[in-house]
Coordinates of C-alpha atoms in Angstrom, one line a residue:
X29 CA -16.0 21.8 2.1
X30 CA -16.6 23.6 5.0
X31 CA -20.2 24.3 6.6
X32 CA -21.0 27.8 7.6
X33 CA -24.3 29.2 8.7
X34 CA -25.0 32.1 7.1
X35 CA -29.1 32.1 6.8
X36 CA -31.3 29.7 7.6
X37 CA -31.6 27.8 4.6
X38 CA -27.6 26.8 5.2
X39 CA -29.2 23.9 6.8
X40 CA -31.6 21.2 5.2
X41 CA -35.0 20.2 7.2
X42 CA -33.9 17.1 8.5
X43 CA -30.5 19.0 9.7
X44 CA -32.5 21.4 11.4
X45 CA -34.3 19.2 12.8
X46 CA -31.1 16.9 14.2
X47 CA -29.6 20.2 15.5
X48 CA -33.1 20.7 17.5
X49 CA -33.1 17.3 19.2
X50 CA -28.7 18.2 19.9
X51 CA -30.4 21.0 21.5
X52 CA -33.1 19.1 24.1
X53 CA -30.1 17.1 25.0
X54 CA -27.7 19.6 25.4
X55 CA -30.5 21.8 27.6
X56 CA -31.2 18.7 29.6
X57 CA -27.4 18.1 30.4
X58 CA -25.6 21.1 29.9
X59 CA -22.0 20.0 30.1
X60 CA -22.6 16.2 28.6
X61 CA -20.0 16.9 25.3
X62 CA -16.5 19.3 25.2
X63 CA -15.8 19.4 21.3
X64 CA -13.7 22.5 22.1
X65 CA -12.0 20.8 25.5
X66 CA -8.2 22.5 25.7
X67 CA -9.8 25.0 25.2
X68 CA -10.0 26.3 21.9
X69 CA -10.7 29.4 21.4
X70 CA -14.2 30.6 19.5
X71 CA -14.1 34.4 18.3
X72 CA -17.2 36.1 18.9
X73 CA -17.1 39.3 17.4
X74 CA -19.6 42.1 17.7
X75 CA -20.3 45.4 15.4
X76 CA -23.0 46.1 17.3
X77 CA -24.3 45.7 20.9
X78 CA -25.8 43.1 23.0
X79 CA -26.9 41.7 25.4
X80 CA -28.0 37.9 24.8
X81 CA -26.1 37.0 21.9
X82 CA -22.8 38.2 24.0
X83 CA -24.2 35.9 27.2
X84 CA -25.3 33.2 25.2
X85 CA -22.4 32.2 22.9
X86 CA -20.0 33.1 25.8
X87 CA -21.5 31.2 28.2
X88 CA -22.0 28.4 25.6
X89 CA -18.6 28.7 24.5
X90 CA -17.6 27.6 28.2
X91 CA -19.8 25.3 28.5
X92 CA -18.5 23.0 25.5
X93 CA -14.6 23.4 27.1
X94 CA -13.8 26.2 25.4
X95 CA -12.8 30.1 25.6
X96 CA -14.7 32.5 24.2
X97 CA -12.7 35.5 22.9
X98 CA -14.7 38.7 22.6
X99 CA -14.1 41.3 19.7
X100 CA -15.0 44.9 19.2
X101 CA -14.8 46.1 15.8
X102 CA -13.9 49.5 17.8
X103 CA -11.1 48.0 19.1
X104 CA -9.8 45.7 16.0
X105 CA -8.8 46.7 12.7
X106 CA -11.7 44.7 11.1
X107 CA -13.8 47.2 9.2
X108 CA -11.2 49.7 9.2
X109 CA -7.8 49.0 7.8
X110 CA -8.7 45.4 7.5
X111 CA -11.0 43.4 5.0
X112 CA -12.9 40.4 6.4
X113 CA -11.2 38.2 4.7
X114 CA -8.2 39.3 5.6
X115 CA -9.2 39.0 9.3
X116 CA -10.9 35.4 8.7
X117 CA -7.0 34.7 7.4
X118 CA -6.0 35.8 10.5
X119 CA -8.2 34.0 12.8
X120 CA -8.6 30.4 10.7
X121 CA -4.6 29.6 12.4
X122 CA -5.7 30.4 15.7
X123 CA -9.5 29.8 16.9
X124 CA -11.8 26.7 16.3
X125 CA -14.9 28.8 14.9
X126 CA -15.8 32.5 14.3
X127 CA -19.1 33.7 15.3
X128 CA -19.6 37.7 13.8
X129 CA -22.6 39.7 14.9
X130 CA -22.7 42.9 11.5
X131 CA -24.3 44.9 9.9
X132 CA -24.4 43.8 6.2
X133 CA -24.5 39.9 5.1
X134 CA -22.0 40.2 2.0
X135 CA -19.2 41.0 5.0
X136 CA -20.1 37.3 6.1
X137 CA -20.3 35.6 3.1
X138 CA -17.0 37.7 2.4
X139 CA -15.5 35.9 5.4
X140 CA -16.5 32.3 4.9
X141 CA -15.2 32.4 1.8
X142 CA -12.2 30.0 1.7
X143 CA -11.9 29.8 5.6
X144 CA -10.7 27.0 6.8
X145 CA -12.9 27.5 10.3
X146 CA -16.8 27.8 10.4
X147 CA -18.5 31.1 10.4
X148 CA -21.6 31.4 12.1
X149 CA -23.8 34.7 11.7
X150 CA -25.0 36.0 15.1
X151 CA -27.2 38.7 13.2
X152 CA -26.9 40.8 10.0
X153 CA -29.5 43.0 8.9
X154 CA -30.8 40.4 6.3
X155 CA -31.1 37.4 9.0
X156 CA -30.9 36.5 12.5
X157 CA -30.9 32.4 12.4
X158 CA -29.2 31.6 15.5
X159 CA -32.4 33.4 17.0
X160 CA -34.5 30.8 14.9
X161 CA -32.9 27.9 15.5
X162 CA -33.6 29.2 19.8
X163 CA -37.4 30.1 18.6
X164 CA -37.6 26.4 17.0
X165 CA -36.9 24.8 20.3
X166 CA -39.1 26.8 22.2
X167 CA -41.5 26.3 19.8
X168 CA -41.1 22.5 20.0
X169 CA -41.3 22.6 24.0
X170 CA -44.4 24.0 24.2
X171 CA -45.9 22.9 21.0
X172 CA -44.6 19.2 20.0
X173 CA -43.5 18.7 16.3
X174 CA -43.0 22.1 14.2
X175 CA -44.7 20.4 11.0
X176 CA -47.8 21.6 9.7
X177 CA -48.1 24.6 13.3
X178 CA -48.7 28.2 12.0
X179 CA -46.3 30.9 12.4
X180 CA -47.6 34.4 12.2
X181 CA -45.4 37.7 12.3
X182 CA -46.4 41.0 12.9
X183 CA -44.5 44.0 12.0
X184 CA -41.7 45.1 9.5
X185 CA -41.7 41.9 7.5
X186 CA -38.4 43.3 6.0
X187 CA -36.5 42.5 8.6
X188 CA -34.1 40.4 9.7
X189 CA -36.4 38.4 12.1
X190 CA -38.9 38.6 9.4
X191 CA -36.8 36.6 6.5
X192 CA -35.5 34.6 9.3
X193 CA -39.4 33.1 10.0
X194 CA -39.9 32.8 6.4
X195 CA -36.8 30.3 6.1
X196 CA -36.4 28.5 9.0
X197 CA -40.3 28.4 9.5
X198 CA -40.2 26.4 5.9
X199 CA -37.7 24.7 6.9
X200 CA -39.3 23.3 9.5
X201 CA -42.5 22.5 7.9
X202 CA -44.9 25.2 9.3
X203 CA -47.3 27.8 7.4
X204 CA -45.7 30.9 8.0
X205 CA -47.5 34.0 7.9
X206 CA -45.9 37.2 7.6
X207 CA -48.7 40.5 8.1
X208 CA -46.9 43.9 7.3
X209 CA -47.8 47.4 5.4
X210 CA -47.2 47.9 2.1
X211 CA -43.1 48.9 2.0
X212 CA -42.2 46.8 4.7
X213 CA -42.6 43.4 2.6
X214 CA -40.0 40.5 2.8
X215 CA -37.7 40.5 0.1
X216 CA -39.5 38.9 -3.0
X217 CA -35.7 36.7 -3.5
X218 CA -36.2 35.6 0.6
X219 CA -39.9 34.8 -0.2
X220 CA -39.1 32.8 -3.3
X221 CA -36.4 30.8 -1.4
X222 CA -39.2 29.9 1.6
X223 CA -41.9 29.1 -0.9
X224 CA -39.2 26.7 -2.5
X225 CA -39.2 25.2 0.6
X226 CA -42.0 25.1 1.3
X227 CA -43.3 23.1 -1.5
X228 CA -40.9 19.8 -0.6
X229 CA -42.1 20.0 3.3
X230 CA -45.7 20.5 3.2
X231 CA -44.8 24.3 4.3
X232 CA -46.7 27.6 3.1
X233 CA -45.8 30.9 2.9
X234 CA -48.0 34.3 3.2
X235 CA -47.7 37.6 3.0
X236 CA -50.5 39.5 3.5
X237 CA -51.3 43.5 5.0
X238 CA -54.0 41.9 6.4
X239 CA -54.1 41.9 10.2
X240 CA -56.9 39.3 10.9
X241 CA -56.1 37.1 7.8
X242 CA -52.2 36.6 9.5
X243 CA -54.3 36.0 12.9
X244 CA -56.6 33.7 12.7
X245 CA -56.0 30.3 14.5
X246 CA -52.5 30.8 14.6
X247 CA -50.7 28.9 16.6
X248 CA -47.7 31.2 17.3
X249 CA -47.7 35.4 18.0
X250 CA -44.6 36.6 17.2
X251 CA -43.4 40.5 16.7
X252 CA -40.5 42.0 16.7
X253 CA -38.8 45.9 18.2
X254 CA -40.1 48.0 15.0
X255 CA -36.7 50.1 15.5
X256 CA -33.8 48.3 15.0
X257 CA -30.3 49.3 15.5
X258 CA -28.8 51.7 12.8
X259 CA -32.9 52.7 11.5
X260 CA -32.9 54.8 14.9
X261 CA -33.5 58.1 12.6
X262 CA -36.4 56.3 11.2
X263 CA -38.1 56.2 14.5
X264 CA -41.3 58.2 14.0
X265 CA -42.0 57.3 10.6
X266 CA -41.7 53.5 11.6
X267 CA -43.7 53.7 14.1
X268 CA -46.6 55.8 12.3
X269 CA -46.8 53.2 9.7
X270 CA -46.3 50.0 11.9
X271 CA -49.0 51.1 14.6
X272 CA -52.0 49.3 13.3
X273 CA -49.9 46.0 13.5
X274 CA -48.9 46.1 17.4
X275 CA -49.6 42.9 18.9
X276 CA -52.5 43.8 21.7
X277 CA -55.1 41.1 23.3
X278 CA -57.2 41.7 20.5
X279 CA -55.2 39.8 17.7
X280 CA -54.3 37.6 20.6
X281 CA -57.9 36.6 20.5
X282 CA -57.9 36.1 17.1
X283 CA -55.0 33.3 17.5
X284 CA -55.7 29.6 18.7
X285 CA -57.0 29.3 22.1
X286 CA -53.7 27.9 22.7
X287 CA -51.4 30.2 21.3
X288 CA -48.5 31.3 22.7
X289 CA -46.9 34.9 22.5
X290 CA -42.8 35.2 21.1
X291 CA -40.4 38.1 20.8
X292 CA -36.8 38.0 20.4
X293 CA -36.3 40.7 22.5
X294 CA -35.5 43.8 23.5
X295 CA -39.1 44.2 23.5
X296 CA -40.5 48.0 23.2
X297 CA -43.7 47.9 25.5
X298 CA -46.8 49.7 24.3
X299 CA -45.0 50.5 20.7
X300 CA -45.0 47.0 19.1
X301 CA -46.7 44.5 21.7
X302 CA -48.8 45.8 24.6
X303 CA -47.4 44.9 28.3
X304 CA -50.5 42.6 29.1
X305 CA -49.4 40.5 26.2
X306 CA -45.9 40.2 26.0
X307 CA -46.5 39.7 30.0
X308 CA -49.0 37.8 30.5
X309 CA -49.7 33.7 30.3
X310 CA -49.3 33.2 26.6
X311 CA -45.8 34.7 26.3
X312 CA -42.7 32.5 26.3
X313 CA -40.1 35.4 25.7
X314 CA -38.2 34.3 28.9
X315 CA -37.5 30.3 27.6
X316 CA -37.0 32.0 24.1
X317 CA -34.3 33.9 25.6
X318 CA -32.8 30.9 27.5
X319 CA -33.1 28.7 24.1
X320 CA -30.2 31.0 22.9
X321 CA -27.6 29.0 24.6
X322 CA -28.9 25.5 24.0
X323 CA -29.6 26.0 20.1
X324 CA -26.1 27.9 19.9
X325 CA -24.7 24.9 21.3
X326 CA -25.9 22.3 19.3
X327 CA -25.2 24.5 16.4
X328 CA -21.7 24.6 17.6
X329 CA -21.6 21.2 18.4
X330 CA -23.2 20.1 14.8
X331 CA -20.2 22.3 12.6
X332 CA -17.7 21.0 15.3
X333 CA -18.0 17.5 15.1
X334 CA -20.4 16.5 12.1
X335 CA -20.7 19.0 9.2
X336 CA -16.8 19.7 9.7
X337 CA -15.8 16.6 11.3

């Protein structure tokens, strides 16, 4: 059977956690393993735009021998003439992987059905876990183990980054806190799956409205942009609701001594974090971004040569 990752619970804790350490070693030599030497050619293909999901998986992509070949659904006939199985049919003769960046999850699961290639999602609005798996590793840098650390996230729990945490946070073994307004609450199925978790990895899970409750002793900060690509009409109504839960010095304070400040990025200054914050000594947004391509990899790596092998 082939292995895909689709969310973040694709992926069992001690699988995470192998990917992770693929990851350190991959990040301390960069070019130490070419599964994709010839090259072979990934698909990386993009409904949307972006900026460090494009650099990471290219660069990534070069890194491990191969070639990364770049796909617009503007410019391709997937999403128009062309279903996405159809185009997985298409792609499964020719490239060793295909790594979709979309809108709706049920197009991915849609595609990894009966592929003979694994299909990694680079972001749907439901999940983001190649951003996860890059969070995990910073995490890990500047924390040690994940096990038993609390994750807190601020902001439209609803979101992809938001079910993301829940999973891969449970995953990993953490307490995940999740503080949003009521309407903007995970998914009840997404929380049920992390709670599952949970329960065999010594894990919590809690969503709360309440901003101090998510905040104390935390170990981890993390928000998120409150408008998101496609909810750009919702703007003003977002951000009237979401205001109270901006990260600002303040719940910083209410966090561990030693906690430090995450955000996926691109990062809205003043709307969802304030600048001091998401600038200032407790942030790690800048090795976050740089985790992309070392997680990525290993993921890469993991499908190429052991879950596919």
């Amino acid at each position: 059977m082939i292995r895909h990752f689709l969310r973040d619970d694709d992926i069992t804790p001690a699988e995470q956690a192998e990917i992770l350490t693929l990851a350190t070693q991959l990040k301390t030599d960069r070019w130490q393993t070419k599964p994709l030497a010839g090259p072979q050619t990934v698909a990386v293909i993009f409904d949307k735009s972006s900026t460090r999901t494009r650099v990471s998986f290219a660069v990534g992509i070069a890194d491990l021998g191969g070639s990364p070949l770049i796909i617009t659904t503007a410019s391709s006939q997937l999403g128009g003439k062309e279903t996405p199985s159809d185009t997985a049919r298409v792609l499964e003769r020719q490239v060793a992987a295909i790594v979709w960046r979309t809108y709706g999850q049920a197009g991915l699961e849609e595609m990894a059905r009966g592929t003979t290639v694994p299909v990694v999602n680079a972001l749907s609005d439901d999940f983001h876990p190649c951003q996860l798996l890059a969070d995990l590793l910073t995490i890990r840098e500047h924390k040690g183990e994940l096990a038993g650390l609390t994750l807190s996230f601020f902001g439209d729990g609803a979101s992809n980054m938001g079910h993301s945490y829940l999973l891969a946070g449970a995953t990993a073994g953490m307490h995940v806190r999740i503080a949003s307004p009521a309407g903007y609450e995970p998914r009840a199925d997404v929380v049920a799956d992390a709670r599952a978790i949970a329960a065999q990895t010594g894990g919590s899970i809690l969503v709360t409205t309440d901003i101090a409750e998510a905040a104390s002793d935390a170990d981890i900060v993390i928000t998120d942009t409150w408008v998101s690509m496609g909810k750009e009409e919702e703007k003003q109504a977002r951000l009237d609701t979401l205001g109270a839960y901006k990260v600002t010095s303040a719940v910083m304070a209410q966090a561990a001594s030693d906690a430090i400040f995450m955000h996926c990025l691109p990062a809205d200054r003043g709307y969802e974090v304030d600048a001091d914050v998401i600038d200032g000594d407790q942030s790690v947004i800048w090795d976050e971004a740089e985790n992309r391509l070392h997680a990525q990899k290993a993921l890469l790596v993991w499908l190429l040569q052991k879950a596919n092998a």
